[in-house]
Amino acid sequence: MYIQTKLRNKREDDDRKAELTGLIRIIDPEMAKNEDLLQKALDVDAAIASGQAVRPFLDLRTLEVTDWDKSKVRLAHLANGEHFKDLDDYYRNVRNLLAYMAKVTTLNIEIKREIQRKVQKCKGSSDEARQKSQNLLGSA
């Protein structure tokens, strides 16, 4: 009986880890795409950019949260608390940036700098969350 319980618990732990790994594999490409957009916006020289050079700011309106929305409840059950908090912080920052970008009608220097501050916050939280995700995927 003891051995059966141990084996069942081991299988359940393995199944949970496999599901967590699968969910991370689903959201990681979304985060990677978002990270590319964030980096392009950070690379813009806000002080002098105009015309097509500000396109990376406008492209921030295409940041994605769909895969996160589909998997966050299950991730909350499977991920350790710190990893989930980092993922949730990242996506909260992305939503805040999306909401801000939805209100932007002009791109003067102050707005461009504010966008870059928000982008930097997203990028920092992305780096934290993705590092933990990559560590988890590396151990799978």
PDB file of C-alpha atoms in Angstrom:
ATOM      1  CA  MET A   1       0.000   0.000   0.000  1.00  0.00           C
ATOM      2  CA  TYR A   2       2.814   2.418   0.908  1.00  0.00           C
ATOM      3  CA  ILE A   3       4.673   1.714  -2.336  1.00  0.00           C
ATOM      4  CA  GLN A   4       1.490   2.165  -4.391  1.00  0.00           C
ATOM      5  CA  THR A   5       0.850   5.533  -2.730  1.00  0.00           C
ATOM      6  CA  LYS A   6       4.429   6.645  -3.375  1.00  0.00           C
ATOM      7  CA  LEU A   7       4.207   5.590  -7.028  1.00  0.00           C
ATOM      8  CA  ARG A   8       0.839   7.314  -7.483  1.00  0.00           C
ATOM      9  CA  ASN A   9       2.162  10.503  -5.892  1.00  0.00           C
ATOM     10  CA  LYS A  10       5.240  10.381  -8.127  1.00  0.00           C
ATOM     11  CA  ARG A  11       3.065   9.969 -11.233  1.00  0.00           C
ATOM     12  CA  GLU A  12       0.853  12.868 -10.139  1.00  0.00           C
ATOM     13  CA  ASP A  13       3.904  15.076  -9.529  1.00  0.00           C
ATOM     14  CA  ASP A  14       5.308  14.132 -12.938  1.00  0.00           C
ATOM     15  CA  ASP A  15       1.952  14.879 -14.585  1.00  0.00           C
ATOM     16  CA  ARG A  16       1.760  18.303 -12.871  1.00  0.00           C
ATOM     17  CA  LYS A  17       5.302  19.159 -13.933  1.00  0.00           C
ATOM     18  CA  ALA A  18       4.573  18.062 -17.511  1.00  0.00           C
ATOM     19  CA  GLU A  19       1.420  20.201 -17.609  1.00  0.00           C
ATOM     20  CA  LEU A  20       3.267  23.192 -16.173  1.00  0.00           C
ATOM     21  CA  THR A  21       6.039  22.783 -18.713  1.00  0.00           C
ATOM     22  CA  GLY A  22       3.474  22.577 -21.506  1.00  0.00           C
ATOM     23  CA  LEU A  23       1.748  25.757 -20.371  1.00  0.00           C
ATOM     24  CA  ILE A  24       5.068  27.589 -20.140  1.00  0.00           C
ATOM     25  CA  ARG A  25       5.837  26.425 -23.687  1.00  0.00           C
ATOM     26  CA  ILE A  26       2.523  27.968 -24.780  1.00  0.00           C
ATOM     27  CA  ILE A  27       3.054  31.404 -23.213  1.00  0.00           C
ATOM     28  CA  ASP A  28       6.790  31.706 -23.850  1.00  0.00           C
ATOM     29  CA  PRO A  29       6.448  32.429 -27.601  1.00  0.00           C
ATOM     30  CA  GLU A  30       3.874  35.108 -26.793  1.00  0.00           C
ATOM     31  CA  MET A  31       6.279  36.649 -24.321  1.00  0.00           C
ATOM     32  CA  ALA A  32       9.144  36.409 -26.830  1.00  0.00           C
ATOM     33  CA  LYS A  33       7.107  38.213 -29.503  1.00  0.00           C
ATOM     34  CA  ASN A  34       6.162  40.882 -26.979  1.00  0.00           C
ATOM     35  CA  GLU A  35       9.768  41.188 -25.880  1.00  0.00           C
ATOM     36  CA  ASP A  36      10.847  41.870 -29.474  1.00  0.00           C
ATOM     37  CA  LEU A  37       8.311  44.702 -29.683  1.00  0.00           C
ATOM     38  CA  LEU A  38       9.438  46.077 -26.326  1.00  0.00           C
ATOM     39  CA  GLN A  39      13.098  46.016 -27.339  1.00  0.00           C
ATOM     40  CA  LYS A  40      12.388  47.810 -30.613  1.00  0.00           C
ATOM     41  CA  ALA A  41      10.568  50.555 -28.691  1.00  0.00           C
ATOM     42  CA  LEU A  42      13.474  50.865 -26.264  1.00  0.00           C
ATOM     43  CA  ASP A  43      15.915  51.199 -29.162  1.00  0.00           C
ATOM     44  CA  VAL A  44      14.146  54.326 -30.463  1.00  0.00           C
ATOM     45  CA  ASP A  45      15.830  57.620 -29.607  1.00  0.00           C
ATOM     46  CA  ALA A  46      12.774  59.350 -28.141  1.00  0.00           C
ATOM     47  CA  ALA A  47      14.397  62.779 -28.302  1.00  0.00           C
ATOM     48  CA  ILE A  48      14.765  62.854 -32.077  1.00  0.00           C
ATOM     49  CA  ALA A  49      12.483  60.134 -33.490  1.00  0.00           C
ATOM     50  CA  SER A  50       9.713  61.225 -35.829  1.00  0.00           C
ATOM     51  CA  GLY A  51       7.854  59.870 -38.827  1.00  0.00           C
ATOM     52  CA  GLN A  52       8.499  56.176 -39.489  1.00  0.00           C
ATOM     53  CA  ALA A  53      11.107  56.105 -36.711  1.00  0.00           C
ATOM     54  CA  VAL A  54       8.303  56.127 -34.114  1.00  0.00           C
ATOM     55  CA  ARG A  55       6.644  53.042 -35.642  1.00  0.00           C
ATOM     56  CA  PRO A  56       7.962  50.792 -32.823  1.00  0.00           C
ATOM     57  CA  PHE A  57       5.903  52.849 -30.366  1.00  0.00           C
ATOM     58  CA  LEU A  58       2.756  52.345 -32.421  1.00  0.00           C
ATOM     59  CA  ASP A  59       3.533  48.633 -32.805  1.00  0.00           C
ATOM     60  CA  LEU A  60       3.224  48.284 -29.026  1.00  0.00           C
ATOM     61  CA  ARG A  61      -0.528  48.257 -29.601  1.00  0.00           C
ATOM     62  CA  THR A  62      -0.069  44.715 -30.916  1.00  0.00           C
ATOM     63  CA  LEU A  63       1.321  43.293 -27.657  1.00  0.00           C
ATOM     64  CA  GLU A  64      -0.424  40.010 -26.911  1.00  0.00           C
ATOM     65  CA  VAL A  65      -2.008  38.561 -23.786  1.00  0.00           C
ATOM     66  CA  THR A  66      -4.243  35.868 -25.319  1.00  0.00           C
ATOM     67  CA  ASP A  67      -2.201  32.795 -24.380  1.00  0.00           C
ATOM     68  CA  TRP A  68      -1.786  34.122 -20.858  1.00  0.00           C
ATOM     69  CA  ASP A  69      -5.520  34.682 -20.520  1.00  0.00           C
ATOM     70  CA  LYS A  70      -6.166  31.099 -21.611  1.00  0.00           C
ATOM     71  CA  SER A  71      -3.666  29.519 -19.241  1.00  0.00           C
ATOM     72  CA  LYS A  72      -3.282  31.753 -16.184  1.00  0.00           C
ATOM     73  CA  VAL A  73      -5.798  29.961 -13.968  1.00  0.00           C
ATOM     74  CA  ARG A  74      -4.133  26.608 -14.482  1.00  0.00           C
ATOM     75  CA  LEU A  75      -0.676  28.175 -14.134  1.00  0.00           C
ATOM     76  CA  ALA A  76      -1.766  29.627 -10.795  1.00  0.00           C
ATOM     77  CA  HIS A  77      -2.373  26.059  -9.589  1.00  0.00           C
ATOM     78  CA  LEU A  78       0.802  24.559 -11.008  1.00  0.00           C
ATOM     79  CA  ALA A  79       3.583  27.159 -10.833  1.00  0.00           C
ATOM     80  CA  ASN A  80       5.342  28.028  -7.636  1.00  0.00           C
ATOM     81  CA  GLY A  81       4.128  31.269  -6.091  1.00  0.00           C
ATOM     82  CA  GLU A  82       7.141  33.386  -7.019  1.00  0.00           C
ATOM     83  CA  HIS A  83       7.184  32.297 -10.660  1.00  0.00           C
ATOM     84  CA  PHE A  84       3.448  32.893 -11.030  1.00  0.00           C
ATOM     85  CA  LYS A  85       3.768  36.315  -9.383  1.00  0.00           C
ATOM     86  CA  ASP A  86       6.499  37.272 -11.861  1.00  0.00           C
ATOM     87  CA  LEU A  87       4.379  36.140 -14.807  1.00  0.00           C
ATOM     88  CA  ASP A  88       1.341  37.966 -13.448  1.00  0.00           C
ATOM     89  CA  ASP A  89       3.379  41.149 -12.853  1.00  0.00           C
ATOM     90  CA  TYR A  90       4.671  41.018 -16.418  1.00  0.00           C
ATOM     91  CA  TYR A  91       1.236  40.632 -17.938  1.00  0.00           C
ATOM     92  CA  ARG A  92      -0.184  43.325 -15.664  1.00  0.00           C
ATOM     93  CA  ASN A  93       2.527  45.687 -16.962  1.00  0.00           C
ATOM     94  CA  VAL A  94       1.693  44.704 -20.546  1.00  0.00           C
ATOM     95  CA  ARG A  95      -2.002  45.446 -19.943  1.00  0.00           C
ATOM     96  CA  ASN A  96      -1.125  48.812 -18.408  1.00  0.00           C
ATOM     97  CA  LEU A  97       1.035  49.637 -21.427  1.00  0.00           C
ATOM     98  CA  LEU A  98      -1.723  48.557 -23.818  1.00  0.00           C
ATOM     99  CA  ALA A  99      -4.235  50.743 -21.969  1.00  0.00           C
ATOM    100  CA  TYR A 100      -1.856  53.692 -22.096  1.00  0.00           C
ATOM    101  CA  MET A 101      -1.176  53.182 -25.804  1.00  0.00           C
ATOM    102  CA  ALA A 102      -4.904  53.056 -26.499  1.00  0.00           C
ATOM    103  CA  LYS A 103      -5.163  56.610 -25.113  1.00  0.00           C
ATOM    104  CA  VAL A 104      -2.159  58.024 -26.969  1.00  0.00           C
ATOM    105  CA  THR A 105      -3.160  60.336 -29.799  1.00  0.00           C
ATOM    106  CA  THR A 106       0.106  62.241 -30.298  1.00  0.00           C
ATOM    107  CA  LEU A 107       3.742  61.347 -29.802  1.00  0.00           C
ATOM    108  CA  ASN A 108       5.470  64.359 -28.336  1.00  0.00           C
ATOM    109  CA  ILE A 109       8.747  63.977 -26.458  1.00  0.00           C
ATOM    110  CA  GLU A 110       7.087  63.621 -23.029  1.00  0.00           C
ATOM    111  CA  ILE A 111       4.748  60.903 -24.244  1.00  0.00           C
ATOM    112  CA  LYS A 112       7.559  59.038 -26.000  1.00  0.00           C
ATOM    113  CA  ARG A 113       9.608  59.102 -22.803  1.00  0.00           C
ATOM    114  CA  GLU A 114       6.608  57.917 -20.762  1.00  0.00           C
ATOM    115  CA  ILE A 115       6.080  55.085 -23.224  1.00  0.00           C
ATOM    116  CA  GLN A 116       9.719  54.089 -22.847  1.00  0.00           C
ATOM    117  CA  ARG A 117       9.424  54.148 -19.031  1.00  0.00           C
ATOM    118  CA  LYS A 118       6.457  51.806 -19.239  1.00  0.00           C
ATOM    119  CA  VAL A 119       8.236  49.657 -21.807  1.00  0.00           C
ATOM    120  CA  GLN A 120      11.283  49.412 -19.540  1.00  0.00           C
ATOM    121  CA  LYS A 121       9.048  48.259 -16.685  1.00  0.00           C
ATOM    122  CA  CYS A 122       7.524  45.582 -18.945  1.00  0.00           C
ATOM    123  CA  LYS A 123      10.938  44.509 -20.176  1.00  0.00           C
ATOM    124  CA  GLY A 124      12.282  44.188 -16.642  1.00  0.00           C
ATOM    125  CA  SER A 125       9.352  42.066 -15.500  1.00  0.00           C
ATOM    126  CA  SER A 126       9.611  39.991 -18.684  1.00  0.00           C
ATOM    127  CA  ASP A 127      13.278  39.287 -18.008  1.00  0.00           C
ATOM    128  CA  GLU A 128      12.459  38.089 -14.477  1.00  0.00           C
ATOM    129  CA  ALA A 129       9.571  35.861 -15.506  1.00  0.00           C
ATOM    130  CA  ARG A 130      11.201  34.424 -18.624  1.00  0.00           C
ATOM    131  CA  GLN A 131      14.376  33.530 -16.739  1.00  0.00           C
ATOM    132  CA  LYS A 132      12.360  31.423 -14.303  1.00  0.00           C
ATOM    133  CA  SER A 133      10.419  29.902 -17.186  1.00  0.00           C
ATOM    134  CA  GLN A 134      13.618  29.066 -19.071  1.00  0.00           C
ATOM    135  CA  ASN A 135      15.061  27.467 -15.931  1.00  0.00           C
ATOM    136  CA  LEU A 136      11.952  25.332 -15.602  1.00  0.00           C
ATOM    137  CA  LEU A 137      12.024  24.354 -19.278  1.00  0.00           C
ATOM    138  CA  GLY A 138      15.723  23.560 -19.034  1.00  0.00           C
ATOM    139  CA  SER A 139      15.120  21.128 -16.197  1.00  0.00           C
ATOM    140  CA  ALA A 140      12.259  19.383 -18.035  1.00  0.00           C
TER     141      ALA A 140
END
